[in-house]
C-alpha cells in the first residue's frame, strides 16, 4: 500500500482528493451508510489516496463496492460544485 502522509493544515492525506471533513459532509449528502465497508473503502480512496483495488483488498470487499461508493460521493461533489458556482 502507498505510504500516507497527513497534511496537518488540511487533514488531507498526500494523494487524496479531499479532506476527511469534506468526505463526511459529502457522504452524509449521498446517504452513504457510515458503518459499511463501502464507506471505509471510499475514505481510503478519496482521502488517503489508495487505489480502489487496494482499498477493497484492505477492508475485505469487492472492488465494485468501493467503486460504487466513490462514484456516489463524486456525483454529490459535482452537484455541490455546480450549485456553488450559481451564487
Short mmCIF file of the C-alpha atoms (twelve columns), coordinates in Angstrom:
data_MODEL
# 
_entry.id   MODEL 
# 
loop_
_atom_site.group_PDB 
_atom_site.id 
_atom_site.type_symbol 
_atom_site.label_atom_id 
_atom_site.label_alt_id 
_atom_site.label_comp_id 
_atom_site.label_asym_id 
_atom_site.label_seq_id 
_atom_site.Cartn_x 
_atom_site.Cartn_y 
_atom_site.Cartn_z 
_atom_site.pdbx_PDB_model_num 
ATOM 1  C CA . UNK A 1  0.000   0.000  0.000  1 
ATOM 2  C CA . UNK A 2  1.207   3.530  -0.616 1 
ATOM 3  C CA . UNK A 3  2.593   5.470  2.316  1 
ATOM 4  C CA . UNK A 4  0.173   8.118  3.532  1 
ATOM 5  C CA . UNK A 5  1.471   11.402 4.851  1 
ATOM 6  C CA . UNK A 6  -1.033  13.674 6.525  1 
ATOM 7  C CA . UNK A 7  -1.013  17.406 5.936  1 
ATOM 8  C CA . UNK A 8  -1.845  18.810 9.375  1 
ATOM 9  C CA . UNK A 9  -3.235  22.053 7.948  1 
ATOM 10 C CA . UNK A 10 -5.974  20.456 5.879  1 
ATOM 11 C CA . UNK A 11 -6.406  16.970 7.396  1 
ATOM 12 C CA . UNK A 12 -5.850  15.686 3.855  1 
ATOM 13 C CA . UNK A 13 -3.530  12.821 3.109  1 
ATOM 14 C CA . UNK A 14 -0.979  13.023 0.328  1 
ATOM 15 C CA . UNK A 15 -2.627  11.633 -2.788 1 
ATOM 16 C CA . UNK A 16 -6.207  12.107 -1.573 1 
ATOM 17 C CA . UNK A 17 -8.640  14.332 -3.428 1 
ATOM 18 C CA . UNK A 18 -10.470 15.710 -0.368 1 
ATOM 19 C CA . UNK A 19 -10.200 16.224 3.371  1 
ATOM 20 C CA . UNK A 20 -11.867 13.946 5.875  1 
ATOM 21 C CA . UNK A 21 -14.328 16.732 6.781  1 
ATOM 22 C CA . UNK A 22 -15.258 17.176 3.114  1 
ATOM 23 C CA . UNK A 23 -15.688 13.424 2.770  1 
ATOM 24 C CA . UNK A 24 -18.043 13.185 5.760  1 
ATOM 25 C CA . UNK A 25 -20.164 16.080 4.509  1 
ATOM 26 C CA . UNK A 26 -20.476 14.571 1.026  1 
ATOM 27 C CA . UNK A 27 -21.066 11.060 2.412  1 
ATOM 28 C CA . UNK A 28 -23.952 12.395 4.504  1 
ATOM 29 C CA . UNK A 29 -25.470 14.099 1.459  1 
ATOM 30 C CA . UNK A 30 -25.033 10.885 -0.541 1 
ATOM 31 C CA . UNK A 31 -26.713 8.970  2.319  1 
ATOM 32 C CA . UNK A 32 -23.816 6.544  2.444  1 
ATOM 33 C CA . UNK A 33 -24.004 4.019  5.310  1 
ATOM 34 C CA . UNK A 34 -21.364 5.333  7.703  1 
ATOM 35 C CA . UNK A 35 -20.810 1.891  9.221  1 
ATOM 36 C CA . UNK A 36 -20.424 -0.015 5.961  1 
ATOM 37 C CA . UNK A 37 -17.433 -1.310 4.080  1 
ATOM 38 C CA . UNK A 38 -18.232 0.952  1.122  1 
ATOM 39 C CA . UNK A 39 -17.799 3.974  3.388  1 
ATOM 40 C CA . UNK A 40 -14.439 2.769  4.697  1 
ATOM 41 C CA . UNK A 41 -13.248 1.936  1.197  1 
ATOM 42 C CA . UNK A 42 -14.247 5.338  -0.143 1 
ATOM 43 C CA . UNK A 43 -12.257 7.038  2.640  1 
ATOM 44 C CA . UNK A 44 -9.178  5.040  1.682  1 
ATOM 45 C CA . UNK A 45 -9.552  6.126  -1.947 1 
ATOM 46 C CA . UNK A 46 -10.739 9.739  -1.703 1 
ATOM 47 C CA . UNK A 47 -8.982  10.885 1.471  1 
ATOM 48 C CA . UNK A 48 -5.925  8.653  1.733  1 
ATOM 49 C CA . UNK A 49 -5.241  8.270  -1.995 1 
ATOM 50 C CA . UNK A 50 -5.229  4.468  -2.267 1 
ATOM 51 C CA . UNK A 51 -6.403  2.704  -5.396 1 
ATOM 52 C CA . UNK A 52 -9.875  1.187  -5.369 1 
ATOM 53 C CA . UNK A 53 -8.367  -2.285 -5.690 1 
ATOM 54 C CA . UNK A 54 -6.036  -1.789 -2.717 1 
ATOM 55 C CA . UNK A 55 -8.842  -0.272 -0.644 1 
ATOM 56 C CA . UNK A 56 -11.179 -3.188 -1.388 1 
ATOM 57 C CA . UNK A 57 -8.463  -5.686 -0.510 1 
ATOM 58 C CA . UNK A 58 -7.654  -3.856 2.741  1 
ATOM 59 C CA . UNK A 59 -11.232 -3.919 4.009  1 
ATOM 60 C CA . UNK A 60 -12.254 -7.260 2.525  1 
ATOM 61 C CA . UNK A 61 -14.905 -6.366 -0.008 1 
ATOM 62 C CA . UNK A 62 -15.363 -6.338 -3.772 1 
ATOM 63 C CA . UNK A 63 -13.731 -3.573 -5.776 1 
ATOM 64 C CA . UNK A 64 -17.158 -2.809 -7.251 1 
ATOM 65 C CA . UNK A 65 -18.438 -1.953 -3.746 1 
ATOM 66 C CA . UNK A 66 -15.724 0.654  -3.313 1 
ATOM 67 C CA . UNK A 67 -16.170 1.910  -6.868 1 
ATOM 68 C CA . UNK A 68 -19.906 2.467  -6.397 1 
ATOM 69 C CA . UNK A 69 -19.339 4.428  -3.181 1 
ATOM 70 C CA . UNK A 70 -16.646 6.581  -4.800 1 
ATOM 71 C CA . UNK A 71 -18.968 7.297  -7.754 1 
ATOM 72 C CA . UNK A 72 -21.785 8.346  -5.394 1 
ATOM 73 C CA . UNK A 73 -19.526 10.694 -3.436 1 
ATOM 74 C CA . UNK A 74 -18.085 12.245 -6.599 1 
ATOM 75 C CA . UNK A 75 -21.580 12.720 -8.072 1 
ATOM 76 C CA . UNK A 76 -22.677 14.635 -4.963 1 
ATOM 77 C CA . UNK A 77 -19.455 16.652 -5.083 1 
ATOM 78 C CA . UNK A 78 -20.147 17.635 -8.712 1 
ATOM 79 C CA . UNK A 79 -23.695 18.711 -7.835 1 
ATOM 80 C CA . UNK A 80 -22.462 20.735 -4.878 1 
ATOM 81 C CA . UNK A 81 -19.822 22.446 -7.021 1 
ATOM 82 C CA . UNK A 82 -22.375 23.278 -9.724 1 
ATOM 83 C CA . UNK A 83 -24.723 24.770 -7.147 1 
ATOM 84 C CA . UNK A 84 -21.920 26.823 -5.588 1 
ATOM 85 C CA . UNK A 85 -20.976 28.312 -8.972 1 
ATOM 86 C CA . UNK A 86 -24.500 29.675 -9.457 1 
ATOM 87 C CA . UNK A 87 -24.213 32.001 -6.461 1 
# 
